[in-house]
Amino acid sequence: MRQLIVEGLSHLLWPVECPFCKRLGVVACDGCMDLALSEGGTSCLKCMGKYPCPVHADRSLPLYWGAIHEGKVREAVHLLKYGHIKSLGIKMGHALARNLPIEGPIDALVPVPLHIGSVRPFNQAFEIAKGLGQALGVPVFDVLSWREELSCQVSKSPVERRMLPEGVIVFKDDVKVPDGKGIIIVDDVCTTGTTIERCRKALEKKGFQVVGAVVWSLGGSSK
Ligand SMILES: [Zn+2]
Ligand SMILES: [Zn+2]
């Protein structure tokens, strides 16, 4: 009873609920997220096939993903993006660190940038990266941006997203990044892997070595 009263009060003060079990007063339970991520895996970033990839061998990178983008897993992304619950992103990052077999050495995490002109108050990929970085003890560098003139041509359809122009994502010239070569790119959802590939190109052009990518969920439409 007392527990219920406390949870009821915290719901009034802090109106959130776990997207998985609907428990009030918490943005998400660790246990619920661990269960949701128990089926996650590692794929080849180039073809979404298995990793290590027999086709792409040395050009392939591991894409660590937490779950398939459906049901409650998808709901969590929507709450973060459209419900603007920033702290959920941090918790999602912590859960990814607990559940994915991410291999090092990793020097930094780089989030996929938010589209120019987006009305969202924050970049959900950055929040997930922050949580992941806290758990792994790795800094987050927000160093990429979309090139304005190319960004407006980007369609939301998964088929057209495969055709994202080269150079659509660039390294922000005004940021200074400490030394450190091994970089993991972070996003909320991965559909075709093309956006992450464009991020990889932008980082490699600056001499960084991308060693993999981490996403909360796989499939579905992303941004
Ligand atoms: Zn829960
Ligand atoms: Zn492959």
CSV table of C-alpha atoms and ligand atoms in Angstrom, one decimal:
chain,number,residue,atom,x,y,z
A,1,MET,CA,0.0,0.0,0.0
A,2,ARG,CA,2.7,2.4,1.1
A,3,GLN,CA,4.7,1.6,-2.0
A,4,LEU,CA,1.6,2.4,-4.1
A,5,ILE,CA,1.1,5.7,-2.4
A,6,VAL,CA,4.8,6.6,-2.9
A,7,GLU,CA,4.6,5.6,-6.6
A,8,GLY,CA,1.3,7.4,-7.0
A,9,LEU,CA,2.8,10.6,-5.6
A,10,SER,CA,6.0,10.3,-7.6
A,11,HIS,CA,3.7,9.9,-10.7
A,12,LEU,CA,2.0,13.2,-9.9
A,13,LEU,CA,5.3,15.0,-9.4
A,14,TRP,CA,7.1,13.1,-12.2
A,15,PRO,CA,4.5,11.8,-14.6
A,16,VAL,CA,6.4,9.0,-16.3
A,17,GLU,CA,6.0,5.2,-16.5
A,18,CYS,CA,8.1,2.4,-17.7
A,19,PRO,CA,7.2,1.8,-21.4
A,20,PHE,CA,7.6,-2.0,-20.8
A,21,CYS,CA,5.6,-2.8,-17.7
A,22,LYS,CA,3.8,0.6,-17.2
A,23,ARG,CA,5.1,1.0,-13.7
A,24,LEU,CA,4.5,4.5,-12.6
A,25,GLY,CA,7.2,7.0,-11.5
A,26,VAL,CA,10.1,5.4,-13.3
A,27,VAL,CA,11.3,6.2,-16.8
A,28,ALA,CA,12.1,2.5,-17.4
A,29,CYS,CA,13.0,-0.4,-15.1
A,30,ASP,CA,16.5,-1.9,-15.6
A,31,GLY,CA,15.0,-5.4,-15.5
A,32,CYS,CA,12.4,-4.6,-18.2
A,33,MET,CA,15.1,-3.2,-20.5
A,34,ASP,CA,17.5,-6.1,-19.8
A,35,LEU,CA,14.7,-8.5,-20.8
A,36,ALA,CA,13.9,-6.4,-24.0
A,37,LEU,CA,17.6,-6.5,-25.0
A,38,SER,CA,18.2,-10.2,-24.3
A,39,GLU,CA,17.6,-11.0,-28.0
A,40,GLY,CA,20.0,-8.4,-29.3
A,41,GLY,CA,23.0,-9.2,-31.6
A,42,THR,CA,25.8,-8.1,-33.8
A,43,SER,CA,25.4,-7.7,-37.5
A,44,CYS,CA,27.6,-6.6,-40.4
A,45,LEU,CA,27.1,-2.8,-40.9
A,46,LYS,CA,27.5,-3.1,-44.7
A,47,CYS,CA,24.8,-5.7,-45.4
A,48,MET,CA,23.0,-6.3,-42.0
A,49,GLY,CA,24.0,-10.0,-42.4
A,50,LYS,CA,25.9,-11.9,-39.8
A,51,TYR,CA,29.1,-10.6,-38.3
A,52,PRO,CA,32.0,-11.4,-38.9
A,53,CYS,CA,30.8,-11.1,-42.5
A,54,PRO,CA,32.1,-13.5,-45.2
A,55,VAL,CA,31.3,-11.0,-47.9
A,56,HIS,CA,32.6,-7.8,-46.6
A,57,ALA,CA,35.5,-9.1,-44.6
A,58,ASP,CA,37.9,-6.2,-43.9
A,59,ARG,CA,35.4,-3.5,-44.9
A,60,SER,CA,32.8,-4.7,-42.4
A,61,LEU,CA,32.2,-3.2,-39.0
A,62,PRO,CA,30.2,-4.7,-36.1
A,63,LEU,CA,26.8,-3.2,-35.6
A,64,TYR,CA,25.7,-3.9,-32.1
A,65,TRP,CA,22.0,-3.7,-31.7
A,66,GLY,CA,19.8,-4.1,-28.7
A,67,ALA,CA,16.5,-5.5,-30.1
A,68,ILE,CA,14.3,-5.5,-33.1
A,69,HIS,CA,12.4,-2.2,-33.7
A,70,GLU,CA,8.9,-3.3,-32.7
A,71,GLY,CA,6.5,-3.3,-29.9
A,72,LYS,CA,7.7,-1.9,-26.6
A,73,VAL,CA,11.2,-1.4,-27.9
A,74,ARG,CA,9.8,0.9,-30.6
A,75,GLU,CA,7.6,2.6,-28.0
A,76,ALA,CA,10.6,3.5,-25.9
A,77,VAL,CA,12.2,5.2,-28.9
A,78,HIS,CA,9.0,7.2,-29.5
A,79,LEU,CA,8.8,8.2,-25.9
A,80,LEU,CA,12.3,9.5,-26.1
A,81,LYS,CA,11.9,11.3,-29.4
A,82,TYR,CA,8.3,12.6,-29.2
A,83,GLY,CA,7.6,12.4,-25.5
A,84,HIS,CA,10.9,14.3,-24.9
A,85,ILE,CA,11.9,12.2,-21.9
A,86,LYS,CA,15.6,12.8,-22.0
A,87,SER,CA,16.5,10.6,-19.0
A,88,LEU,CA,15.0,7.6,-20.9
A,89,GLY,CA,17.9,8.0,-23.4
A,90,ILE,CA,20.5,7.8,-20.6
A,91,LYS,CA,18.8,4.6,-19.2
A,92,MET,CA,18.7,3.1,-22.7
A,93,GLY,CA,22.4,3.8,-23.0
A,94,HIS,CA,23.1,2.1,-19.7
A,95,ALA,CA,21.0,-0.9,-20.7
A,96,LEU,CA,22.9,-1.2,-24.0
A,97,ALA,CA,26.2,-1.2,-22.1
A,98,ARG,CA,25.0,-4.0,-19.8
A,99,ASN,CA,23.6,-6.2,-22.6
A,100,LEU,CA,25.8,-5.8,-25.7
A,101,PRO,CA,29.1,-7.6,-26.2
A,102,ILE,CA,30.9,-4.4,-27.2
A,103,GLU,CA,34.6,-4.9,-27.8
A,104,GLY,CA,37.3,-2.3,-27.3
A,105,PRO,CA,39.5,-0.5,-27.2
A,106,ILE,CA,37.1,2.4,-27.5
A,107,ASP,CA,38.3,6.0,-27.1
A,108,ALA,CA,35.1,7.9,-27.8
A,109,LEU,CA,31.4,7.6,-28.8
A,110,VAL,CA,30.0,9.8,-31.6
A,111,PRO,CA,26.2,10.2,-32.0
A,112,VAL,CA,24.5,10.4,-35.4
A,113,PRO,CA,23.6,14.1,-35.6
A,114,LEU,CA,20.1,15.5,-35.5
A,115,HIS,CA,18.8,16.8,-38.8
A,116,ILE,CA,19.2,20.5,-39.5
A,117,GLY,CA,15.8,22.2,-39.0
A,118,SER,CA,14.5,19.4,-36.7
A,119,VAL,CA,12.1,20.8,-34.2
A,120,ARG,CA,13.1,18.3,-31.5
A,121,PRO,CA,14.6,19.9,-28.4
A,122,PHE,CA,17.4,17.4,-28.2
A,123,ASN,CA,19.2,14.7,-30.2
A,124,GLN,CA,18.0,11.3,-29.0
A,125,ALA,CA,21.1,9.6,-30.3
A,126,PHE,CA,23.2,11.9,-28.2
A,127,GLU,CA,21.3,11.0,-25.0
A,128,ILE,CA,21.7,7.3,-25.7
A,129,ALA,CA,25.4,7.9,-26.3
A,130,LYS,CA,25.7,9.8,-23.0
A,131,GLY,CA,24.3,6.9,-21.1
A,132,LEU,CA,26.5,4.4,-22.9
A,133,GLY,CA,29.5,6.6,-22.4
A,134,GLN,CA,28.8,6.8,-18.6
A,135,ALA,CA,28.5,3.1,-18.3
A,136,LEU,CA,31.6,2.3,-20.4
A,137,GLY,CA,33.7,5.2,-19.0
A,138,VAL,CA,34.2,6.7,-22.5
A,139,PRO,CA,33.6,10.3,-23.5
A,140,VAL,CA,31.0,11.4,-26.1
A,141,PHE,CA,32.0,13.7,-28.9
A,142,ASP,CA,29.2,15.5,-30.7
A,143,VAL,CA,31.3,16.3,-33.8
A,144,LEU,CA,29.2,15.6,-36.8
A,145,SER,CA,26.5,17.5,-38.6
A,146,TRP,CA,24.4,17.2,-41.7
A,147,ARG,CA,25.3,19.4,-44.7
A,148,GLU,CA,22.5,21.8,-45.0
A,149,GLU,CA,22.2,21.8,-48.8
A,150,LEU,CA,22.2,18.0,-49.0
A,151,SER,CA,20.2,17.3,-45.9
A,152,CYS,CA,17.0,18.7,-47.3
A,153,GLN,CA,17.0,16.1,-50.0
A,154,VAL,CA,17.0,13.3,-47.5
A,155,SER,CA,13.8,11.3,-47.6
A,156,LYS,CA,12.4,9.3,-44.8
A,157,SER,CA,11.7,6.3,-46.9
A,158,PRO,CA,14.1,3.4,-46.2
A,159,VAL,CA,14.6,2.8,-49.9
A,160,GLU,CA,15.6,6.3,-50.7
A,161,ARG,CA,17.7,6.5,-47.5
A,162,ARG,CA,20.0,4.0,-49.1
A,163,MET,CA,20.9,6.6,-51.6
A,164,LEU,CA,22.0,9.3,-49.2
A,165,PRO,CA,24.5,11.3,-51.1
A,166,GLU,CA,28.2,10.9,-50.2
A,167,GLY,CA,29.4,13.7,-48.0
A,168,VAL,CA,25.9,14.4,-46.6
A,169,ILE,CA,27.4,14.2,-43.1
A,170,VAL,CA,30.5,16.3,-42.2
A,171,PHE,CA,32.8,16.8,-39.3
A,172,LYS,CA,32.1,20.1,-37.6
A,173,ASP,CA,35.2,22.2,-38.2
A,174,ASP,CA,34.8,24.3,-35.0
A,175,VAL,CA,35.2,21.4,-32.6
A,176,LYS,CA,38.4,20.2,-31.1
A,177,VAL,CA,38.7,16.6,-30.3
A,178,PRO,CA,41.3,15.1,-28.0
A,179,ASP,CA,43.5,12.3,-29.3
A,180,GLY,CA,41.9,9.0,-29.5
A,181,LYS,CA,41.3,6.8,-32.5
A,182,GLY,CA,38.8,4.1,-31.8
A,183,ILE,CA,35.3,5.4,-32.3
A,184,ILE,CA,31.9,3.9,-31.9
A,185,ILE,CA,29.0,5.6,-33.7
A,186,VAL,CA,25.7,5.7,-31.8
A,187,ASP,CA,22.1,6.0,-33.0
A,188,ASP,CA,18.7,5.1,-31.8
A,189,VAL,CA,17.5,3.0,-34.7
A,190,CYS,CA,19.3,1.6,-37.7
A,191,THR,CA,17.4,0.8,-40.8
A,192,THR,CA,19.8,0.4,-43.7
A,193,GLY,CA,23.1,1.4,-42.1
A,194,THR,CA,23.6,4.1,-44.7
A,195,THR,CA,23.5,7.0,-42.3
A,196,ILE,CA,26.0,5.3,-40.0
A,197,GLU,CA,28.2,4.6,-43.1
A,198,ARG,CA,28.1,8.4,-44.0
A,199,CYS,CA,29.1,9.2,-40.4
A,200,ARG,CA,32.0,6.7,-40.7
A,201,LYS,CA,33.3,8.4,-43.8
A,202,ALA,CA,33.2,11.8,-42.2
A,203,LEU,CA,35.2,10.6,-39.2
A,204,GLU,CA,37.7,8.6,-41.3
A,205,LYS,CA,38.4,11.6,-43.4
A,206,LYS,CA,39.6,13.3,-40.2
A,207,GLY,CA,41.9,10.4,-39.4
A,208,PHE,CA,39.7,8.7,-36.8
A,209,GLN,CA,39.2,4.9,-36.8
A,210,VAL,CA,35.6,3.8,-36.5
A,211,VAL,CA,35.6,0.4,-34.8
A,212,GLY,CA,31.8,-0.2,-34.8
A,213,ALA,CA,28.3,1.2,-34.2
A,214,VAL,CA,25.8,0.7,-31.4
A,215,VAL,CA,22.0,1.2,-31.9
A,216,TRP,CA,19.1,0.6,-29.6
A,217,SER,CA,17.0,-1.1,-32.2
A,218,LEU,CA,17.2,-2.6,-35.7
A,219,GLY,CA,14.7,-2.2,-38.5
A,220,GLY,CA,11.8,0.2,-39.1
A,221,SER,CA,12.1,3.7,-40.1
A,222,SER,CA,14.6,5.8,-38.3
A,223,LYS,CA,14.5,9.6,-38.1
B,1,ZN,ZN,9.2,-1.9,-16.2
B,2,ZN,ZN,28.4,-7.8,-44.9
